[in-house]
């Protein structure tokens, strides 16, 4: 029994087998590692400009244009109490609850279930006047960073969700909708704070979770810079506040999932 349990835990920690044989796997693995190290870089280097702050939440951006389109990279840091890193990451990744917190959506389709931890999404987003409606096609991968990995630092556990634009024959970019190009990561670390005494159990009051969210979205086609920056300033803080509160409320009465 004990051996079986150990084997099960080992299998959980290792990347899912079917994911590893998928043609997208090398890209998924590489981008996820890159995004983790990008998320863990300090924001105090001077290139990041603080544009929104509320309580523990701080949002930074860099003004950047590509071919005349605003693609401003975003980096946000936040700290919450009462929910674990795994709970945060799971709800961010799972299509089952997306409409409960994501307010920019009209439609979500799961085009492919690459594996238990990796899905391919097609999302139709609400139209922003006066620009054309946007959609996004991306793979989304969730993983726990092994405790032995230096990226885990002094955290109890570390989870990442990485979303990256991709392609699929069932949904070609045929110009009917403008397709955005995105690279997004959501990194969470649980800290047991205040610490619990030996033999005591951890309660939700001991959970402090640090969150880093990084995003680069190329709008894919014409949109006035002023409209983009207005949407950006309004939508990102709204998302991070709403999403974290949603997970805290949803998990409050449940046993902690690490
Ligand atoms: O990361 C977030 N959500 C994930 C799950 O949905 C996933 C999705 C990313 C969506 C990226 C943006 C797609 C285009 C948005 C179109 C405009 C929506 C505004 C509607 C308002 C009524 O990773 C959380 C995403 C949080 C908010 C995203 C806001 C992005 C603004 C960037 C500008 C994009 C171009 C907009 C063209 C007008």
Tab-separated table of C-alpha atoms and ligand atoms in Angstrom:
chain	number	residue	atom	x	y	z
A	1	UNK	CA	0.000	0.000	0.000
A	2	UNK	CA	2.744	2.407	1.040
A	3	UNK	CA	4.755	1.581	-2.071
A	4	UNK	CA	1.714	2.195	-4.247
A	5	UNK	CA	1.140	5.568	-2.600
A	6	UNK	CA	4.797	6.505	-3.160
A	7	UNK	CA	4.556	5.488	-6.794
A	8	UNK	CA	1.404	7.546	-7.190
A	9	UNK	CA	3.107	10.626	-5.695
A	10	UNK	CA	6.119	10.092	-7.933
A	11	UNK	CA	3.910	9.915	-10.999
A	12	UNK	CA	2.140	13.103	-9.932
A	13	UNK	CA	5.429	14.976	-9.568
A	14	UNK	CA	6.730	13.852	-12.953
A	15	UNK	CA	5.390	15.533	-16.106
A	16	UNK	CA	2.458	13.578	-17.490
A	17	UNK	CA	3.521	10.819	-19.850
A	18	UNK	CA	1.191	11.635	-22.745
A	19	UNK	CA	2.277	15.270	-22.567
A	20	UNK	CA	5.909	14.225	-23.010
A	21	UNK	CA	5.208	12.371	-26.245
A	22	UNK	CA	3.143	15.216	-27.762
A	23	UNK	CA	4.843	17.234	-30.542
A	24	UNK	CA	4.276	20.435	-28.549
A	25	UNK	CA	6.022	19.041	-25.462
A	26	UNK	CA	9.549	20.450	-26.039
A	27	UNK	CA	8.051	23.944	-26.483
A	28	UNK	CA	5.714	23.574	-23.483
A	29	UNK	CA	8.550	22.450	-21.240
A	30	UNK	CA	11.007	25.117	-22.438
A	31	UNK	CA	8.559	28.046	-22.283
A	32	UNK	CA	7.284	26.992	-18.838
A	33	UNK	CA	10.849	26.931	-17.448
A	34	UNK	CA	11.687	30.270	-19.110
A	35	UNK	CA	8.524	31.887	-17.771
A	36	UNK	CA	9.231	30.648	-14.248
A	37	UNK	CA	12.661	32.232	-14.238
A	38	UNK	CA	11.288	35.438	-15.820
A	39	UNK	CA	8.579	35.617	-13.123
A	40	UNK	CA	11.177	35.213	-10.383
A	41	UNK	CA	13.338	38.115	-11.578
A	42	UNK	CA	13.115	41.238	-9.451
A	43	UNK	CA	10.908	44.130	-10.556
A	44	UNK	CA	13.135	46.708	-8.871
A	45	UNK	CA	15.609	46.996	-11.752
A	46	UNK	CA	14.285	50.340	-12.960
A	47	UNK	CA	12.748	49.132	-16.244
A	48	UNK	CA	9.378	48.408	-14.641
A	49	UNK	CA	6.956	51.208	-14.002
A	50	UNK	CA	4.350	50.851	-11.227
A	51	UNK	CA	0.888	51.654	-12.620
A	52	UNK	CA	-1.556	50.195	-10.094
A	53	UNK	CA	-1.344	49.437	-6.403
A	54	UNK	CA	-3.989	48.248	-3.977
A	55	UNK	CA	-3.180	46.626	-0.653
A	56	UNK	CA	-0.575	43.938	-1.338
A	57	UNK	CA	-1.192	44.013	-5.084
A	58	UNK	CA	1.333	45.854	-7.237
A	59	UNK	CA	1.226	46.027	-11.030
A	60	UNK	CA	4.114	47.076	-13.237
A	61	UNK	CA	4.409	47.561	-16.953
A	62	UNK	CA	6.978	48.394	-19.590
A	63	UNK	CA	5.927	50.480	-22.549
A	64	UNK	CA	6.726	48.486	-25.668
A	65	UNK	CA	5.526	48.675	-29.261
A	66	UNK	CA	6.004	46.112	-32.022
A	67	UNK	CA	5.233	47.175	-35.607
A	68	UNK	CA	3.247	50.109	-34.248
A	69	UNK	CA	1.153	47.911	-31.906
A	70	UNK	CA	1.167	48.329	-28.137
A	71	UNK	CA	2.359	45.099	-26.471
A	72	UNK	CA	3.338	46.535	-23.033
A	73	UNK	CA	4.672	43.629	-20.912
A	74	UNK	CA	2.982	43.387	-17.519
A	75	UNK	CA	4.235	42.010	-14.257
A	76	UNK	CA	2.052	41.872	-11.165
A	77	UNK	CA	2.812	40.703	-7.644
A	78	UNK	CA	0.270	39.965	-4.969
A	79	UNK	CA	-0.042	38.194	-1.602
A	80	UNK	CA	-3.170	36.596	-0.283
A	81	UNK	CA	-4.154	34.641	2.802
A	82	UNK	CA	-6.433	31.625	3.130
A	83	UNK	CA	-5.795	29.676	-0.092
A	84	UNK	CA	-2.818	27.588	-1.235
A	85	UNK	CA	-0.667	27.925	-4.349
A	86	UNK	CA	-2.146	24.739	-5.778
A	87	UNK	CA	-5.705	26.000	-5.247
A	88	UNK	CA	-4.878	29.317	-6.938
A	89	UNK	CA	-3.124	27.666	-9.887
A	90	UNK	CA	-5.787	24.993	-10.334
A	91	UNK	CA	-8.633	27.513	-10.561
A	92	UNK	CA	-6.651	29.685	-12.974
A	93	UNK	CA	-6.028	26.679	-15.232
A	94	UNK	CA	-9.322	24.766	-15.065
A	95	UNK	CA	-11.843	25.397	-17.873
A	96	UNK	CA	-14.667	24.258	-15.536
A	97	UNK	CA	-14.621	27.481	-13.521
A	98	UNK	CA	-13.329	30.008	-16.057
A	99	UNK	CA	-16.629	31.832	-16.509
A	100	UNK	CA	-16.939	32.231	-12.755
A	101	UNK	CA	-14.055	34.734	-12.611
A	102	UNK	CA	-13.012	35.747	-16.159
A	103	UNK	CA	-15.060	38.754	-17.314
A	104	UNK	CA	-13.545	39.351	-20.773
A	105	UNK	CA	-14.992	36.196	-22.352
A	106	UNK	CA	-17.750	35.298	-24.733
A	107	UNK	CA	-16.860	31.679	-25.498
A	108	UNK	CA	-14.344	29.034	-24.439
A	109	UNK	CA	-13.618	25.837	-26.373
A	110	UNK	CA	-11.162	23.148	-25.330
A	111	UNK	CA	-9.748	22.140	-28.728
A	112	UNK	CA	-7.466	19.421	-27.426
A	113	UNK	CA	-6.745	17.641	-24.174
A	114	UNK	CA	-3.037	17.145	-24.631
A	115	UNK	CA	-2.767	15.517	-21.211
A	116	UNK	CA	-4.096	15.764	-17.673
A	117	UNK	CA	-2.069	18.912	-17.101
A	118	UNK	CA	-2.123	20.519	-20.553
A	119	UNK	CA	-5.072	21.808	-22.599
A	120	UNK	CA	-5.445	23.700	-25.850
A	121	UNK	CA	-7.955	26.553	-25.593
A	122	UNK	CA	-9.774	28.723	-28.092
A	123	UNK	CA	-11.264	31.790	-26.434
A	124	UNK	CA	-13.504	34.411	-27.964
A	125	UNK	CA	-13.238	37.674	-26.067
A	126	UNK	CA	-15.701	40.530	-25.736
A	127	UNK	CA	-15.347	43.205	-28.350
A	128	UNK	CA	-13.820	46.502	-27.302
A	129	UNK	CA	-15.230	49.473	-29.158
A	130	UNK	CA	-14.061	50.717	-31.680
A	131	UNK	CA	-11.747	47.802	-32.447
A	132	UNK	CA	-12.396	44.388	-34.039
A	133	UNK	CA	-13.249	41.444	-31.811
A	134	UNK	CA	-10.313	39.311	-30.656
A	135	UNK	CA	-9.800	35.608	-30.108
A	136	UNK	CA	-6.902	33.660	-28.608
A	137	UNK	CA	-5.717	30.111	-29.247
A	138	UNK	CA	-3.218	28.869	-26.688
A	139	UNK	CA	-1.906	25.848	-24.822
A	140	UNK	CA	-2.199	25.998	-21.053
A	141	UNK	CA	0.025	23.904	-18.818
A	142	UNK	CA	-0.036	23.495	-15.040
A	143	UNK	CA	2.797	22.003	-13.009
A	144	UNK	CA	4.221	21.813	-9.551
A	145	UNK	CA	7.876	22.790	-9.242
A	146	UNK	CA	9.706	19.989	-7.396
A	147	UNK	CA	10.669	20.827	-3.822
A	148	UNK	CA	14.329	20.181	-4.706
A	149	UNK	CA	14.312	22.832	-7.474
A	150	UNK	CA	16.154	26.044	-6.462
A	151	UNK	CA	13.153	27.978	-7.868
A	152	UNK	CA	11.115	26.672	-4.941
A	153	UNK	CA	13.341	28.836	-2.644
A	154	UNK	CA	12.056	28.726	0.928
A	155	UNK	CA	8.435	28.182	-0.073
A	156	UNK	CA	6.315	25.255	1.129
A	157	UNK	CA	5.353	24.566	-2.494
A	158	UNK	CA	5.428	26.302	-5.891
A	159	UNK	CA	2.987	26.002	-8.801
A	160	UNK	CA	2.963	27.530	-12.265
A	161	UNK	CA	0.406	27.859	-15.033
A	162	UNK	CA	1.818	28.880	-18.378
A	163	UNK	CA	-0.310	29.959	-21.362
A	164	UNK	CA	1.202	30.452	-24.807
A	165	UNK	CA	-0.310	31.110	-28.228
A	166	UNK	CA	-0.343	28.164	-30.570
A	167	UNK	CA	-2.062	26.777	-33.665
A	168	UNK	CA	-4.605	24.065	-34.414
A	169	UNK	CA	-6.117	22.887	-37.739
A	170	UNK	CA	-9.683	23.081	-36.333
A	171	UNK	CA	-9.336	26.816	-35.730
A	172	UNK	CA	-7.143	28.438	-38.382
A	173	UNK	CA	-6.418	32.138	-38.079
A	174	UNK	CA	-8.541	33.008	-41.141
A	175	UNK	CA	-9.019	36.692	-40.412
A	176	UNK	CA	-12.699	36.434	-39.395
A	177	UNK	CA	-11.591	37.500	-35.955
A	178	UNK	CA	-8.329	39.209	-35.008
A	179	UNK	CA	-6.126	36.719	-33.165
A	180	UNK	CA	-3.998	38.015	-30.302
A	181	UNK	CA	-0.596	36.563	-29.523
A	182	UNK	CA	-0.060	35.929	-25.845
A	183	UNK	CA	2.504	34.619	-23.389
A	184	UNK	CA	1.207	34.501	-19.831
A	185	UNK	CA	2.392	32.922	-16.637
A	186	UNK	CA	0.828	32.643	-13.217
A	187	UNK	CA	3.234	31.559	-10.472
A	188	UNK	CA	2.159	30.868	-6.875
A	189	UNK	CA	4.097	29.941	-3.748
A	190	UNK	CA	2.603	28.889	-0.428
A	191	UNK	CA	4.322	29.942	2.802
A	192	UNK	CA	3.228	28.593	6.188
A	193	UNK	CA	2.929	31.869	8.031
A	194	UNK	CA	2.625	32.081	10.970
A	195	UNK	CA	4.460	28.737	11.256
A	196	UNK	CA	2.750	25.879	13.077
A	197	UNK	CA	4.243	24.113	16.056
A	198	UNK	CA	5.527	20.543	15.632
A	199	UNK	CA	2.583	18.152	15.487
A	200	UNK	CA	0.002	20.917	14.964
A	201	UNK	CA	-1.988	20.957	11.770
A	202	UNK	CA	-1.932	23.756	9.216
A	203	UNK	CA	-5.160	25.755	8.973
A	204	UNK	CA	-6.198	28.292	6.353
A	205	UNK	CA	-5.058	31.056	8.747
A	206	UNK	CA	-1.495	29.764	8.256
A	207	UNK	CA	-1.580	30.071	4.466
A	208	UNK	CA	0.216	32.995	2.882
A	209	UNK	CA	0.399	32.707	-0.881
A	210	UNK	CA	2.601	34.894	-3.050
A	211	UNK	CA	1.491	35.338	-6.625
A	212	UNK	CA	3.345	36.631	-9.663
A	213	UNK	CA	1.462	37.165	-12.915
A	214	UNK	CA	3.313	38.083	-16.115
A	215	UNK	CA	1.683	38.813	-19.409
A	216	UNK	CA	2.623	39.951	-22.898
A	217	UNK	CA	-0.313	40.315	-25.296
A	218	UNK	CA	0.212	41.450	-28.864
A	219	UNK	CA	-3.206	42.682	-30.088
A	220	UNK	CA	-2.547	41.108	-33.504
A	221	UNK	CA	-4.056	43.905	-35.538
A	222	UNK	CA	-4.828	47.577	-35.447
A	223	UNK	CA	-6.157	49.108	-32.248
A	224	UNK	CA	-5.488	52.649	-31.076
A	225	UNK	CA	-2.750	52.832	-28.422
A	226	UNK	CA	-4.963	54.919	-26.126
A	227	UNK	CA	-7.777	52.320	-26.209
A	228	UNK	CA	-5.348	49.471	-25.544
A	229	UNK	CA	-3.714	51.206	-22.594
A	230	UNK	CA	-7.114	52.094	-21.127
A	231	UNK	CA	-8.349	48.480	-21.381
A	232	UNK	CA	-5.061	47.274	-19.917
A	233	UNK	CA	-5.167	49.616	-16.919
A	234	UNK	CA	-8.751	48.694	-16.129
A	235	UNK	CA	-8.785	44.952	-16.852
A	236	UNK	CA	-5.588	43.642	-15.211
A	237	UNK	CA	-6.211	44.969	-11.665
A	238	UNK	CA	-9.860	43.938	-11.979
A	239	UNK	CA	-8.818	40.415	-12.992
A	240	UNK	CA	-6.268	39.819	-10.231
A	241	UNK	CA	-8.488	41.163	-7.430
A	242	UNK	CA	-11.573	39.331	-8.622
A	243	UNK	CA	-9.802	36.048	-9.339
A	244	UNK	CA	-7.953	35.804	-5.999
A	245	UNK	CA	-11.102	36.698	-4.017
A	246	UNK	CA	-13.056	34.116	-5.988
A	247	UNK	CA	-10.603	31.329	-5.022
A	248	UNK	CA	-10.450	32.440	-1.369
A	249	UNK	CA	-14.270	32.358	-1.114
A	250	UNK	CA	-14.630	29.117	-3.050
A	251	UNK	CA	-12.103	27.159	-0.962
A	252	UNK	CA	-12.880	28.667	2.482
A	253	UNK	CA	-14.938	25.694	3.718
A	254	UNK	CA	-12.915	22.959	2.031
A	255	UNK	CA	-9.933	20.996	3.287
A	256	UNK	CA	-6.668	22.566	2.078
A	257	UNK	CA	-5.394	21.146	-1.217
A	258	UNK	CA	-1.592	21.410	-1.381
B	1	LIG	O1	-4.807	35.667	-17.892
B	1	LIG	C1	-6.004	35.880	-17.874
B	1	LIG	N1	-6.905	34.998	-18.331
B	1	LIG	C2	-6.587	33.700	-18.866
B	1	LIG	C3	-7.829	32.884	-19.010
B	1	LIG	O2	-8.790	33.509	-19.793
B	1	LIG	C4	-5.844	33.745	-20.188
B	1	LIG	C5	-6.378	34.789	-21.098
B	1	LIG	C6	-5.814	35.839	-21.595
B	1	LIG	C7	-6.518	36.819	-22.443
B	1	LIG	C8	-5.640	37.814	-23.058
B	1	LIG	C9	-6.362	38.962	-23.698
B	1	LIG	C10	-7.137	38.659	-24.920
B	1	LIG	C11	-7.750	39.844	-25.614
B	1	LIG	C12	-8.681	40.591	-24.751
B	1	LIG	C13	-9.653	41.426	-25.437
B	1	LIG	C14	-10.162	42.544	-24.618
B	1	LIG	C15	-10.888	42.161	-23.420
B	1	LIG	C16	-11.500	43.318	-22.691
B	1	LIG	C17	-12.974	43.203	-22.579
B	1	LIG	C18	-13.566	44.196	-21.682
B	1	LIG	C19	-15.040	44.214	-21.736
B	1	LIG	O3	-4.486	33.859	-19.922
B	1	LIG	C20	-6.541	37.191	-17.308
B	1	LIG	C21	-6.635	38.241	-18.351
B	1	LIG	C22	-6.902	39.583	-17.763
B	1	LIG	C23	-7.277	40.739	-18.610
B	1	LIG	C24	-6.712	40.829	-19.976
B	1	LIG	C25	-6.774	42.185	-20.595
B	1	LIG	C26	-5.811	42.229	-21.731
B	1	LIG	C27	-5.693	43.522	-22.394
B	1	LIG	C28	-4.588	43.519	-23.412
B	1	LIG	C29	-4.976	44.108	-24.694
B	1	LIG	C30	-5.320	43.065	-25.739
B	1	LIG	C31	-5.932	43.558	-27.015
B	1	LIG	C32	-7.305	44.093	-26.902
B	1	LIG	C33	-7.846	44.604	-28.171
B	1	LIG	C34	-8.859	45.654	-27.968
